[in-house]
Amino acid sequence: MSHDVFVSFSSKDKTVADFIVASLEGAGIRCWYAPRDIRPGGDWAKEIVAAIKEGSVFLLIFSGNANRSQRVLDELNLAISREAVILPFRIENLDPVGAMQLHLSARHWLDAFDPSWQHYTDRLVKAISAVLEGNENELKDIFRPAKRQSARKKKGKNLGVVIAAALVVIIGVAAVLFGPGLWKSLQGGEVVESPTMTAEVAEAPTETAQVVETVTPTTSGPAIGSADNPIVMMYLSPEEAEFADIDAASEEIENLFHQEYEDLTIKLLPTYNMDSIRDAMCNGDAHVGILDSFTYLEITQEACPVEAGLVWSAYEDIKWGGEFLIRASDTSIQELADIEGKTLCIPDYSSTSGWVIPSLEIKAALGDPEVVFREIIEAGGHNEVPLAVYRGDCDVGTAYYDVREGMTDYPYIMDDVIILARTTFVPQPNITFSNELDPALVDQLETFFISLSTDNASLALISGYLDTYVTQKMVEINDYYYADLRDLFERAGEDPADY
């Protein structure tokens, strides 16, 4: 894959990397980052070396994790040797130490930690675009020079000690003159630990002394939904859709929301896997997420402070599921327990409604499907399953409910192949909200999304509904609707995180 930017980061900061890559690629800037772009079976080291050599820009997501990562340091060394443009994107208020300090002390930074790194992606896009267009001189207006630990700073530190000592004397005298009341009131001031004086700094290599400039955190920042702290909404970028269409849909939703609520701002961020949305919502980096049911079960199982608020109603239903099919003439199978020792046809092992959910039902009732059935055959598609059962290729088949209704070319199929049992139903993709949001703000978001789902195709597109002929709308939901699916996983002894 040809790319403009190599993204270097600690694996512990993958959520941040996913955000940034999605933002850059949404702006038409091609990125390379692991593990997404490692070819199947490829050698990691060779792939990374080749990618660094090909990229014009080396983007370093700098954090305490990156500061301690030997792999990140190795990547930086190679990028420097290749004379790539190095752009450090600092997501934590701490300085590099050791070899990192040597390599980065003279470079320009983009400080992206106040109030949080999500607010700086637009500036990062602007900076990288300037480099790719040959306008590196513009970086000085976007990035800042790294501050060096000079003798003057040390002198300032000593001066601070003198001032502190003088204040102690003054406070002591005041206590004598004005009595214990003043002293007690002075003691009542809250001492706030600097956010940068954390274990991450303590774990950094000790051979290099450093002076870390800190910012005292405020007790409250900009309100969620303000321009300085927008509502962050994440979704899984549909593989079948063009990225330009997805990006346009996101921008349209952002603009329509701001038009509806002029004092509120929302930022939509695509990602390439559900794990990123799960992590971001659990960590408080995202406030709204479009989730599939399995991810929702996982995120609530981890006790993350979220709850489903809306669900898609597609094909006139808010849920879907699977079914077990048998021949109407087969009297040997009367209930699910009778399928033991039989031959099973499935669409394929990747089908959720045709294999994953039915297999959970079998595990809950009978045990491991690979042991329960004499043979499991992949029929090659949902429509092929009823036909295979009808022909006698297998005794039982599983497919989505109800696959037979769409098989109009086979009018006999409804009578000759019947449903033995239906699986537990699974809710359609939902919109989940963080409990951090004010209930009144959640109400505004729900009202907006419900209206948008019927009047506009953009929300359906980013949710993965690409069939414009299918009627879709969003309806209200809550965690109760997931009780049956949660119970199925428990009965099967399975963890949603594994699916």
CSV table of C-alpha atoms in Angstrom, one decimal:
chain,number,residue,atom,x,y,z
A,1,MET,CA,0.0,0.0,0.0
A,2,SER,CA,1.4,3.4,-1.0
A,3,HIS,CA,1.3,5.9,1.9
A,4,ASP,CA,2.3,9.4,3.0
A,5,VAL,CA,2.7,8.9,6.7
A,6,PHE,CA,4.2,6.3,8.9
A,7,VAL,CA,2.5,6.3,12.4
A,8,SER,CA,4.7,5.3,15.3
A,9,PHE,CA,3.1,4.6,18.6
A,10,SER,CA,3.1,2.4,21.7
A,11,SER,CA,0.7,-0.5,21.5
A,12,LYS,CA,-0.8,0.8,24.8
A,13,ASP,CA,-1.9,4.0,22.8
A,14,LYS,CA,-3.6,2.1,20.0
A,15,THR,CA,-7.0,3.8,20.7
A,16,VAL,CA,-5.3,7.2,20.1
A,17,ALA,CA,-3.6,5.9,16.9
A,18,ASP,CA,-6.9,4.6,15.5
A,19,PHE,CA,-8.5,8.0,16.0
A,20,ILE,CA,-5.6,9.8,14.4
A,21,VAL,CA,-5.3,7.5,11.4
A,22,ALA,CA,-9.1,7.7,10.8
A,23,SER,CA,-8.9,11.5,10.9
A,24,LEU,CA,-5.9,11.7,8.6
A,25,GLU,CA,-7.3,9.3,6.1
A,26,GLY,CA,-10.6,11.1,6.2
A,27,ALA,CA,-8.7,14.1,5.0
A,28,GLY,CA,-7.1,12.1,2.1
A,29,ILE,CA,-3.8,11.5,3.8
A,30,ARG,CA,-2.7,7.9,3.4
A,31,CYS,CA,-1.3,6.3,6.5
A,32,TRP,CA,0.6,3.1,7.4
A,33,TYR,CA,0.5,1.7,10.9
A,34,ALA,CA,0.8,-1.7,12.5
A,35,PRO,CA,-0.8,-4.2,12.9
A,36,ARG,CA,-3.4,-3.1,10.3
A,37,ASP,CA,-1.0,-2.8,7.4
A,38,ILE,CA,1.2,-5.8,8.1
A,39,ARG,CA,0.6,-8.3,5.3
A,40,PRO,CA,-0.7,-11.7,6.3
A,41,GLY,CA,2.3,-13.9,7.0
A,42,GLY,CA,4.7,-10.9,6.6
A,43,ASP,CA,7.8,-10.4,8.7
A,44,TRP,CA,6.9,-7.5,11.1
A,45,ALA,CA,10.4,-6.1,11.2
A,46,LYS,CA,10.9,-6.1,7.5
A,47,GLU,CA,7.4,-4.6,6.9
A,48,ILE,CA,8.0,-1.8,9.3
A,49,VAL,CA,11.5,-1.0,7.9
A,50,ALA,CA,10.0,-0.9,4.3
A,51,ALA,CA,7.1,1.3,5.4
A,52,ILE,CA,9.3,3.9,7.2
A,53,LYS,CA,11.5,4.1,4.1
A,54,GLU,CA,8.5,4.7,1.9
A,55,GLY,CA,6.7,7.3,4.0
A,56,SER,CA,7.4,11.0,3.6
A,57,VAL,CA,6.4,11.9,7.2
A,58,PHE,CA,7.2,10.0,10.4
A,59,LEU,CA,4.4,10.8,12.9
A,60,LEU,CA,5.3,10.0,16.5
A,61,ILE,CA,2.5,9.7,19.0
A,62,PHE,CA,4.5,10.7,22.0
A,63,SER,CA,3.4,9.6,25.5
A,64,GLY,CA,4.9,8.0,28.6
A,65,ASN,CA,4.3,4.6,27.0
A,66,ALA,CA,6.2,5.6,23.8
A,67,ASN,CA,8.9,7.1,25.9
A,68,ARG,CA,9.6,3.7,27.4
A,69,SER,CA,9.1,1.7,24.2
A,70,GLN,CA,12.3,0.3,22.6
A,71,ARG,CA,10.4,-0.5,19.4
A,72,VAL,CA,9.3,3.2,19.0
A,73,LEU,CA,12.8,4.3,19.6
A,74,ASP,CA,14.1,1.9,17.0
A,75,GLU,CA,11.6,3.2,14.5
A,76,LEU,CA,12.5,6.8,15.3
A,77,ASN,CA,16.2,6.0,14.8
A,78,LEU,CA,15.5,4.6,11.4
A,79,ALA,CA,13.3,7.5,10.4
A,80,ILE,CA,16.1,9.9,11.3
A,81,SER,CA,18.6,7.9,9.3
A,82,ARG,CA,16.3,8.1,6.3
A,83,GLU,CA,15.9,11.9,6.8
A,84,ALA,CA,12.2,11.7,7.1
A,85,VAL,CA,10.2,14.6,8.4
A,86,ILE,CA,9.7,13.9,12.1
A,87,LEU,CA,6.4,15.2,13.6
A,88,PRO,CA,6.0,14.5,17.4
A,89,PHE,CA,2.4,14.6,18.5
A,90,ARG,CA,2.6,14.9,22.3
A,91,ILE,CA,-0.5,13.6,24.0
A,92,GLU,CA,0.8,13.8,27.6
A,93,ASN,CA,2.5,16.7,29.3
A,94,LEU,CA,5.9,15.2,29.9
A,95,ASP,CA,9.3,15.6,28.3
A,96,PRO,CA,11.4,12.9,26.5
A,97,VAL,CA,14.2,11.3,28.5
A,98,GLY,CA,17.3,9.3,27.5
A,99,ALA,CA,17.8,8.7,23.8
A,100,MET,CA,14.3,10.1,23.1
A,101,GLN,CA,15.5,13.4,24.6
A,102,LEU,CA,18.6,13.4,22.4
A,103,HIS,CA,16.6,12.8,19.2
A,104,LEU,CA,13.6,15.1,19.9
A,105,SER,CA,14.9,18.1,21.9
A,106,ALA,CA,15.7,20.2,18.9
A,107,ARG,CA,12.4,19.4,17.0
A,108,HIS,CA,9.1,21.2,16.7
A,109,TRP,CA,6.2,19.6,18.7
A,110,LEU,CA,2.5,19.7,18.5
A,111,ASP,CA,1.4,19.7,22.1
A,112,ALA,CA,-2.0,17.9,22.2
A,113,PHE,CA,-2.8,17.3,25.8
A,114,ASP,CA,-4.7,20.4,27.0
A,115,PRO,CA,-7.6,19.8,27.3
A,116,SER,CA,-7.1,16.5,25.4
A,117,TRP,CA,-5.5,15.2,22.2
A,118,GLN,CA,-8.9,14.9,20.3
A,119,HIS,CA,-9.0,18.6,20.0
A,120,TYR,CA,-5.8,18.8,17.9
A,121,THR,CA,-6.4,16.5,15.0
A,122,ASP,CA,-7.4,19.3,12.7
A,123,ARG,CA,-4.1,21.1,13.4
A,124,LEU,CA,-2.3,17.8,12.8
A,125,VAL,CA,-4.0,17.4,9.4
A,126,LYS,CA,-3.0,20.9,8.5
A,127,ALA,CA,0.6,20.3,9.5
A,128,ILE,CA,1.0,17.1,7.6
A,129,SER,CA,-0.7,18.6,4.5
A,130,ALA,CA,1.8,21.4,4.6
A,131,VAL,CA,4.7,19.0,4.6
A,132,LEU,CA,3.2,16.9,1.8
A,133,GLU,CA,2.6,20.1,-0.3
A,134,GLY,CA,6.3,21.2,0.3
A,135,ASN,CA,5.4,24.0,2.7
A,136,GLU,CA,7.4,22.9,5.7
A,137,ASN,CA,8.0,26.5,6.7
A,138,GLU,CA,4.4,26.7,7.8
A,139,LEU,CA,5.1,24.2,10.6
A,140,LYS,CA,6.5,26.9,12.8
A,141,ASP,CA,3.1,28.4,13.0
A,142,ILE,CA,1.5,25.1,13.9
A,143,PHE,CA,4.1,23.3,16.0
A,144,ARG,CA,6.2,24.8,18.8
A,145,PRO,CA,9.9,24.3,19.4
A,146,ALA,CA,10.7,21.8,22.1
A,147,LYS,CA,11.7,23.6,25.3
A,148,ARG,CA,15.3,22.9,26.4
A,149,GLN,CA,16.3,22.4,30.0
A,150,SER,CA,18.7,25.4,30.3
A,151,ALA,CA,20.8,26.8,33.1
A,152,ARG,CA,18.3,29.7,33.3
A,153,LYS,CA,15.5,27.3,34.1
A,154,LYS,CA,17.7,25.8,36.9
A,155,LYS,CA,18.3,29.3,38.2
A,156,GLY,CA,14.6,30.0,38.1
A,157,LYS,CA,14.0,26.8,40.1
A,158,ASN,CA,16.4,28.0,42.8
A,159,LEU,CA,14.7,31.4,42.9
A,160,GLY,CA,11.4,29.5,43.4
A,161,VAL,CA,13.0,27.8,46.5
A,162,VAL,CA,14.0,31.3,47.9
A,163,ILE,CA,10.5,32.7,47.3
A,164,ALA,CA,8.9,29.6,48.9
A,165,ALA,CA,11.1,30.0,52.0
A,166,ALA,CA,10.2,33.7,52.3
A,167,LEU,CA,6.5,32.8,52.1
A,168,VAL,CA,6.9,30.4,54.9
A,169,VAL,CA,8.4,33.1,57.1
A,170,ILE,CA,5.6,35.6,56.1
A,171,ILE,CA,2.9,33.0,56.9
A,172,GLY,CA,4.6,32.2,60.2
A,173,VAL,CA,4.6,35.9,61.2
A,174,ALA,CA,1.0,36.3,60.1
A,175,ALA,CA,0.0,33.3,62.3
A,176,VAL,CA,1.6,35.0,65.3
A,177,LEU,CA,0.0,38.4,64.6
A,178,PHE,CA,-3.5,37.2,63.6
A,179,GLY,CA,-3.9,34.1,65.6
A,180,PRO,CA,-4.7,30.5,64.6
A,181,GLY,CA,-7.7,31.4,62.6
A,182,LEU,CA,-5.7,32.7,59.7
A,183,TRP,CA,-3.2,29.8,59.9
A,184,LYS,CA,-6.1,27.3,59.7
A,185,SER,CA,-7.7,29.0,56.7
A,186,LEU,CA,-4.3,29.0,54.9
A,187,GLN,CA,-4.0,25.3,55.6
A,188,GLY,CA,-7.5,24.7,54.1
A,189,GLY,CA,-6.2,25.3,50.5
A,190,GLU,CA,-6.3,22.2,48.3
A,191,VAL,CA,-3.0,20.8,47.1
A,192,VAL,CA,-3.5,19.3,43.6
A,193,GLU,CA,-1.0,16.8,42.3
A,194,SER,CA,0.3,17.6,38.9
A,195,PRO,CA,-1.0,15.2,36.2
A,196,THR,CA,2.5,14.7,34.9
A,197,MET,CA,3.9,13.5,38.2
A,198,THR,CA,2.7,10.0,37.6
A,199,ALA,CA,4.1,6.5,37.7
A,200,GLU,CA,4.8,6.8,33.9
A,201,VAL,CA,7.4,9.5,34.7
A,202,ALA,CA,8.7,7.6,37.7
A,203,GLU,CA,9.3,4.5,35.6
A,204,ALA,CA,11.2,6.5,32.9
A,205,PRO,CA,15.0,5.8,32.8
A,206,THR,CA,16.7,7.4,35.8
A,207,GLU,CA,20.1,8.1,34.3
A,208,THR,CA,18.9,11.4,32.8
A,209,ALA,CA,17.7,14.1,35.1
A,210,GLN,CA,14.8,16.2,33.8
A,211,VAL,CA,12.7,19.1,34.8
A,212,VAL,CA,9.0,18.6,33.8
A,213,GLU,CA,6.9,21.7,33.3
A,214,THR,CA,3.4,21.0,34.6
A,215,VAL,CA,0.0,22.4,34.3
A,216,THR,CA,-2.2,22.5,37.4
A,217,PRO,CA,-5.5,20.9,36.4
A,218,THR,CA,-8.7,22.8,36.8
A,219,THR,CA,-11.6,21.4,38.7
A,220,SER,CA,-13.8,21.8,35.6
A,221,GLY,CA,-13.2,22.1,31.9
A,222,PRO,CA,-15.4,23.2,29.0
A,223,ALA,CA,-18.8,21.6,29.1
A,224,ILE,CA,-19.3,18.5,27.0
A,225,GLY,CA,-20.8,19.5,23.7
A,226,SER,CA,-19.1,22.9,23.6
A,227,ALA,CA,-16.8,23.8,20.7
A,228,ASP,CA,-13.8,23.3,23.0
A,229,ASN,CA,-15.0,19.9,24.2
A,230,PRO,CA,-17.3,18.4,21.5
A,231,ILE,CA,-19.4,15.3,21.9
A,232,VAL,CA,-17.2,12.5,20.4
A,233,MET,CA,-19.1,9.8,18.5
A,234,MET,CA,-17.3,6.7,17.1
A,235,TYR,CA,-18.5,4.2,14.6
A,236,LEU,CA,-17.0,1.3,12.6
A,237,SER,CA,-16.3,2.3,9.1
A,238,PRO,CA,-18.2,0.0,6.8
A,239,GLU,CA,-15.8,-2.0,4.6
A,240,GLU,CA,-18.2,-2.0,1.6
A,241,ALA,CA,-18.6,1.8,1.5
A,242,GLU,CA,-16.2,4.3,-0.1
A,243,PHE,CA,-14.3,6.3,2.4
A,244,ALA,CA,-15.2,9.6,0.7
A,245,ASP,CA,-18.9,8.7,1.1
A,246,ILE,CA,-18.4,7.8,4.8
A,247,ASP,CA,-16.5,11.1,5.4
A,248,ALA,CA,-19.1,13.1,3.7
A,249,ALA,CA,-21.9,11.4,5.8
A,250,SER,CA,-20.0,12.2,9.0
A,251,GLU,CA,-19.6,15.8,8.0
A,252,GLU,CA,-23.2,16.1,7.1
A,253,ILE,CA,-24.3,14.7,10.5
A,254,GLU,CA,-22.0,17.1,12.3
A,255,ASN,CA,-23.4,20.1,10.4
A,256,LEU,CA,-27.0,19.1,10.8
A,257,PHE,CA,-26.6,18.6,14.6
A,258,HIS,CA,-25.0,22.0,14.9
A,259,GLN,CA,-27.8,23.5,12.9
A,260,GLU,CA,-30.4,21.9,15.2
A,261,TYR,CA,-28.6,22.8,18.4
A,262,GLU,CA,-26.5,25.9,17.7
A,263,ASP,CA,-24.7,25.8,21.1
A,264,LEU,CA,-23.7,22.2,20.7
A,265,THR,CA,-20.9,20.5,18.7
A,266,ILE,CA,-20.4,16.8,17.8
A,267,LYS,CA,-17.4,15.2,16.2
A,268,LEU,CA,-17.8,11.9,14.4
A,269,LEU,CA,-14.7,9.6,14.2
A,270,PRO,CA,-14.6,6.4,12.2
A,271,THR,CA,-12.4,3.4,13.3
A,272,TYR,CA,-11.6,0.0,11.9
A,273,ASN,CA,-12.5,-2.3,14.7
A,274,MET,CA,-15.0,-2.4,17.5
A,275,ASP,CA,-12.3,-2.8,20.2
A,276,SER,CA,-11.3,0.8,19.6
A,277,ILE,CA,-14.9,2.0,20.3
A,278,ARG,CA,-15.1,-0.2,23.4
A,279,ASP,CA,-11.8,1.1,24.8
A,280,ALA,CA,-12.6,4.7,24.0
A,281,MET,CA,-16.0,4.6,25.7
A,282,CYS,CA,-14.7,2.8,28.7
A,283,ASN,CA,-11.8,5.3,29.0
A,284,GLY,CA,-14.0,8.3,28.6
A,285,ASP,CA,-12.4,9.2,25.2
A,286,ALA,CA,-15.8,8.9,23.4
A,287,HIS,CA,-19.3,9.8,24.6
A,288,VAL,CA,-21.4,8.0,21.9
A,289,GLY,CA,-20.8,4.8,20.0
A,290,ILE,CA,-22.5,2.7,17.3
A,291,LEU,CA,-22.1,-0.8,18.6
A,292,ASP,CA,-23.0,-4.3,17.6
A,293,SER,CA,-24.7,-6.5,20.2
A,294,PHE,CA,-21.7,-8.5,21.1
A,295,THR,CA,-19.5,-5.5,21.7
A,296,TYR,CA,-22.3,-4.0,23.8
A,297,LEU,CA,-22.5,-7.1,26.0
A,298,GLU,CA,-18.7,-7.0,26.4
A,299,ILE,CA,-18.6,-3.3,27.3
A,300,THR,CA,-21.4,-3.7,29.9
A,301,GLN,CA,-19.8,-6.8,31.2
A,302,GLU,CA,-16.6,-4.8,31.9
A,303,ALA,CA,-18.8,-2.4,34.0
A,304,CYS,CA,-18.1,0.6,31.7
A,305,PRO,CA,-20.5,3.5,32.5
A,306,VAL,CA,-22.7,3.3,29.4
A,307,GLU,CA,-26.1,2.2,28.3
A,308,ALA,CA,-27.8,1.6,24.9
A,309,GLY,CA,-30.3,4.3,24.1
A,310,LEU,CA,-31.4,3.7,20.5
A,311,VAL,CA,-31.5,0.7,18.2
A,312,TRP,CA,-32.0,0.3,14.5
A,313,SER,CA,-35.2,-1.1,13.3
A,314,ALA,CA,-34.5,-2.6,9.9
A,315,TYR,CA,-36.6,-5.0,7.8
A,316,GLU,CA,-39.5,-3.9,10.2
A,317,ASP,CA,-37.8,-5.3,13.3
A,318,ILE,CA,-35.3,-4.3,15.9
A,319,LYS,CA,-33.8,-7.8,16.1
A,320,TRP,CA,-32.6,-10.7,14.1
A,321,GLY,CA,-31.7,-14.3,14.7
A,322,GLY,CA,-31.3,-17.8,13.3
A,323,GLU,CA,-33.4,-20.9,12.8
A,324,PHE,CA,-32.9,-24.7,12.8
A,325,LEU,CA,-34.4,-26.3,9.6
A,326,ILE,CA,-35.4,-29.9,9.0
A,327,ARG,CA,-37.3,-31.9,6.4
A,328,ALA,CA,-41.0,-32.0,7.1
A,329,SER,CA,-41.0,-35.7,6.4
A,330,ASP,CA,-38.2,-36.5,8.9
A,331,THR,CA,-40.1,-37.9,11.9
A,332,SER,CA,-36.8,-38.8,13.8
A,333,ILE,CA,-36.3,-35.2,14.8
A,334,GLN,CA,-39.0,-33.7,17.1
A,335,GLU,CA,-37.0,-31.4,19.3
A,336,LEU,CA,-33.6,-29.9,19.5
A,337,ALA,CA,-32.2,-32.8,21.6
A,338,ASP,CA,-32.9,-35.1,18.7
A,339,ILE,CA,-30.3,-33.5,16.4
A,340,GLU,CA,-27.4,-35.1,18.3
A,341,GLY,CA,-25.5,-37.4,15.9
A,342,LYS,CA,-27.0,-35.9,12.8
A,343,THR,CA,-25.4,-34.0,9.9
A,344,LEU,CA,-25.6,-30.2,10.0
A,345,CYS,CA,-25.5,-27.7,7.1
A,346,ILE,CA,-24.5,-24.1,7.8
A,347,PRO,CA,-24.0,-21.2,5.4
A,348,ASP,CA,-20.3,-20.9,6.5
A,349,TYR,CA,-18.4,-20.5,9.8
A,350,SER,CA,-18.3,-16.7,9.5
A,351,SER,CA,-22.1,-16.3,9.5
A,352,THR,CA,-23.4,-14.9,12.8
A,353,SER,CA,-27.1,-15.9,12.3
A,354,GLY,CA,-26.3,-19.1,10.5
A,355,TRP,CA,-23.5,-20.4,12.7
A,356,VAL,CA,-22.4,-18.3,15.7
A,357,ILE,CA,-25.8,-17.9,17.4
A,358,PRO,CA,-27.0,-21.4,16.6
A,359,SER,CA,-23.7,-22.8,17.9
A,360,LEU,CA,-24.3,-21.0,21.2
A,361,GLU,CA,-27.7,-22.5,21.4
A,362,ILE,CA,-26.3,-26.0,20.8
A,363,LYS,CA,-23.5,-25.4,23.4
A,364,ALA,CA,-26.1,-24.3,26.0
A,365,ALA,CA,-28.4,-27.3,25.3
A,366,LEU,CA,-26.2,-30.2,24.2
A,367,GLY,CA,-22.5,-29.3,24.3
A,368,ASP,CA,-19.7,-28.7,21.8
A,369,PRO,CA,-21.2,-28.7,18.2
A,370,GLU,CA,-18.2,-30.4,16.8
A,371,VAL,CA,-18.9,-33.3,19.1
A,372,VAL,CA,-22.7,-33.2,19.0
A,373,PHE,CA,-23.0,-33.5,15.2
A,374,ARG,CA,-21.6,-36.4,13.1
A,375,GLU,CA,-20.6,-33.8,10.4
A,376,ILE,CA,-20.8,-30.1,9.8
A,377,ILE,CA,-21.0,-29.0,6.1
A,378,GLU,CA,-20.6,-25.5,4.8
A,379,ALA,CA,-23.3,-25.1,2.2
A,380,GLY,CA,-21.9,-21.9,0.7
A,381,GLY,CA,-24.8,-19.5,1.6
A,382,HIS,CA,-28.0,-19.0,3.5
A,383,ASN,CA,-30.2,-19.9,0.5
A,384,GLU,CA,-28.2,-23.1,0.0
A,385,VAL,CA,-29.0,-24.4,3.5
A,386,PRO,CA,-32.8,-25.2,3.0
A,387,LEU,CA,-32.0,-26.7,-0.4
A,388,ALA,CA,-29.4,-28.9,1.1
A,389,VAL,CA,-31.8,-30.0,3.8
A,390,TYR,CA,-34.5,-30.6,1.1
A,391,ARG,CA,-32.2,-32.8,-1.0
A,392,GLY,CA,-31.1,-34.8,2.0
A,393,ASP,CA,-27.5,-33.7,2.0
A,394,CYS,CA,-27.9,-33.0,5.7
A,395,ASP,CA,-30.4,-33.7,8.4
A,396,VAL,CA,-30.5,-30.2,10.0
A,397,GLY,CA,-29.7,-26.8,8.6
A,398,THR,CA,-29.1,-23.4,10.2
A,399,ALA,CA,-29.7,-20.0,8.5
A,400,TYR,CA,-31.1,-16.6,9.3
A,401,TYR,CA,-34.8,-16.3,10.2
A,402,ASP,CA,-36.7,-16.8,7.9
A,403,VAL,CA,-34.5,-17.5,4.9
A,404,ARG,CA,-37.3,-19.4,3.1
A,405,GLU,CA,-39.5,-16.3,2.6
A,406,GLY,CA,-37.1,-14.9,0.0
A,407,MET,CA,-36.7,-18.2,-2.0
A,408,THR,CA,-39.6,-17.5,-4.3
A,409,ASP,CA,-38.0,-19.6,-7.0
A,410,TYR,CA,-38.6,-22.7,-4.8
A,411,PRO,CA,-42.3,-22.5,-3.9
A,412,TYR,CA,-42.2,-26.0,-2.3
A,413,ILE,CA,-39.6,-25.0,0.2
A,414,MET,CA,-42.0,-23.5,2.8
A,415,ASP,CA,-43.9,-26.8,3.1
A,416,ASP,CA,-41.1,-29.3,2.6
A,417,VAL,CA,-38.6,-27.7,4.9
A,418,ILE,CA,-39.9,-26.6,8.3
A,419,ILE,CA,-38.5,-24.7,11.3
A,420,LEU,CA,-37.6,-27.0,14.2
A,421,ALA,CA,-36.6,-24.1,16.5
A,422,ARG,CA,-35.6,-20.4,16.4
A,423,THR,CA,-32.6,-19.0,18.1
A,424,THR,CA,-32.4,-16.3,20.7
A,425,PHE,CA,-32.9,-13.0,18.9
A,426,VAL,CA,-30.2,-10.4,18.7
A,427,PRO,CA,-30.8,-6.6,18.7
A,428,GLN,CA,-29.8,-4.7,15.6
A,429,PRO,CA,-26.8,-2.2,15.9
A,430,ASN,CA,-27.4,0.3,18.6
A,431,ILE,CA,-26.3,3.8,19.7
A,432,THR,CA,-24.8,3.7,23.1
A,433,PHE,CA,-24.4,6.7,25.3
A,434,SER,CA,-21.9,7.4,28.1
A,435,ASN,CA,-23.3,8.0,31.5
A,436,GLU,CA,-21.0,10.9,31.7
A,437,LEU,CA,-23.5,12.8,29.5
A,438,ASP,CA,-26.1,14.9,31.1
A,439,PRO,CA,-29.6,13.2,30.7
A,440,ALA,CA,-30.9,16.3,29.0
A,441,LEU,CA,-28.1,16.2,26.5
A,442,VAL,CA,-28.8,12.5,25.9
A,443,ASP,CA,-32.5,13.4,25.2
A,444,GLN,CA,-31.4,15.9,22.6
A,445,LEU,CA,-29.1,13.4,20.9
A,446,GLU,CA,-31.8,10.8,20.8
A,447,THR,CA,-34.4,13.2,19.4
A,448,PHE,CA,-31.9,14.2,16.7
A,449,PHE,CA,-30.9,10.7,15.7
A,450,ILE,CA,-34.4,9.4,15.6
A,451,SER,CA,-35.4,12.2,13.3
A,452,LEU,CA,-32.2,11.8,11.2
A,453,SER,CA,-32.8,8.1,10.8
A,454,THR,CA,-36.0,8.6,8.8
A,455,ASP,CA,-35.2,11.9,7.0
A,456,ASN,CA,-31.6,11.2,6.0
A,457,ALA,CA,-29.4,8.3,4.8
A,458,SER,CA,-26.1,9.4,6.4
A,459,LEU,CA,-26.7,7.8,9.8
A,460,ALA,CA,-27.8,4.5,8.2
A,461,LEU,CA,-24.6,4.6,6.0
A,462,ILE,CA,-22.2,5.0,8.9
A,463,SER,CA,-24.1,2.3,10.8
A,464,GLY,CA,-23.5,-0.2,7.9
A,465,TYR,CA,-26.9,-0.2,6.3
A,466,LEU,CA,-25.9,0.3,2.6
A,467,ASP,CA,-29.2,-1.0,1.1
A,468,THR,CA,-31.2,2.2,0.5
A,469,TYR,CA,-34.3,0.2,-0.4
A,470,VAL,CA,-34.5,-1.2,3.1
A,471,THR,CA,-36.7,0.9,5.5
A,472,GLN,CA,-34.8,1.8,8.6
A,473,LYS,CA,-35.4,3.9,11.6
A,474,MET,CA,-34.1,4.3,15.1
A,475,VAL,CA,-36.2,3.5,18.1
A,476,GLU,CA,-35.6,3.8,21.8
A,477,ILE,CA,-34.1,0.9,23.7
A,478,ASN,CA,-32.5,0.1,27.0
A,479,ASP,CA,-30.3,-2.6,28.6
A,480,TYR,CA,-33.3,-4.8,29.3
A,481,TYR,CA,-33.5,-5.8,25.6
A,482,TYR,CA,-30.1,-7.5,25.9
A,483,ALA,CA,-31.1,-9.8,28.8
A,484,ASP,CA,-31.9,-12.9,26.6
A,485,LEU,CA,-28.7,-12.6,24.6
A,486,ARG,CA,-26.7,-12.1,27.8
A,487,ASP,CA,-28.4,-15.2,29.2
A,488,LEU,CA,-27.5,-17.3,26.1
A,489,PHE,CA,-23.8,-16.6,26.5
A,490,GLU,CA,-24.0,-17.5,30.2
A,491,ARG,CA,-25.8,-20.8,29.5
A,492,ALA,CA,-23.3,-21.6,26.8
A,493,GLY,CA,-20.4,-20.8,29.1
A,494,GLU,CA,-19.0,-18.3,26.5
A,495,ASP,CA,-17.6,-14.8,26.8
A,496,PRO,CA,-18.9,-12.2,24.3
A,497,ALA,CA,-15.4,-10.8,24.2
A,498,ASP,CA,-14.3,-13.9,22.3
A,499,TYR,CA,-16.8,-13.3,19.4
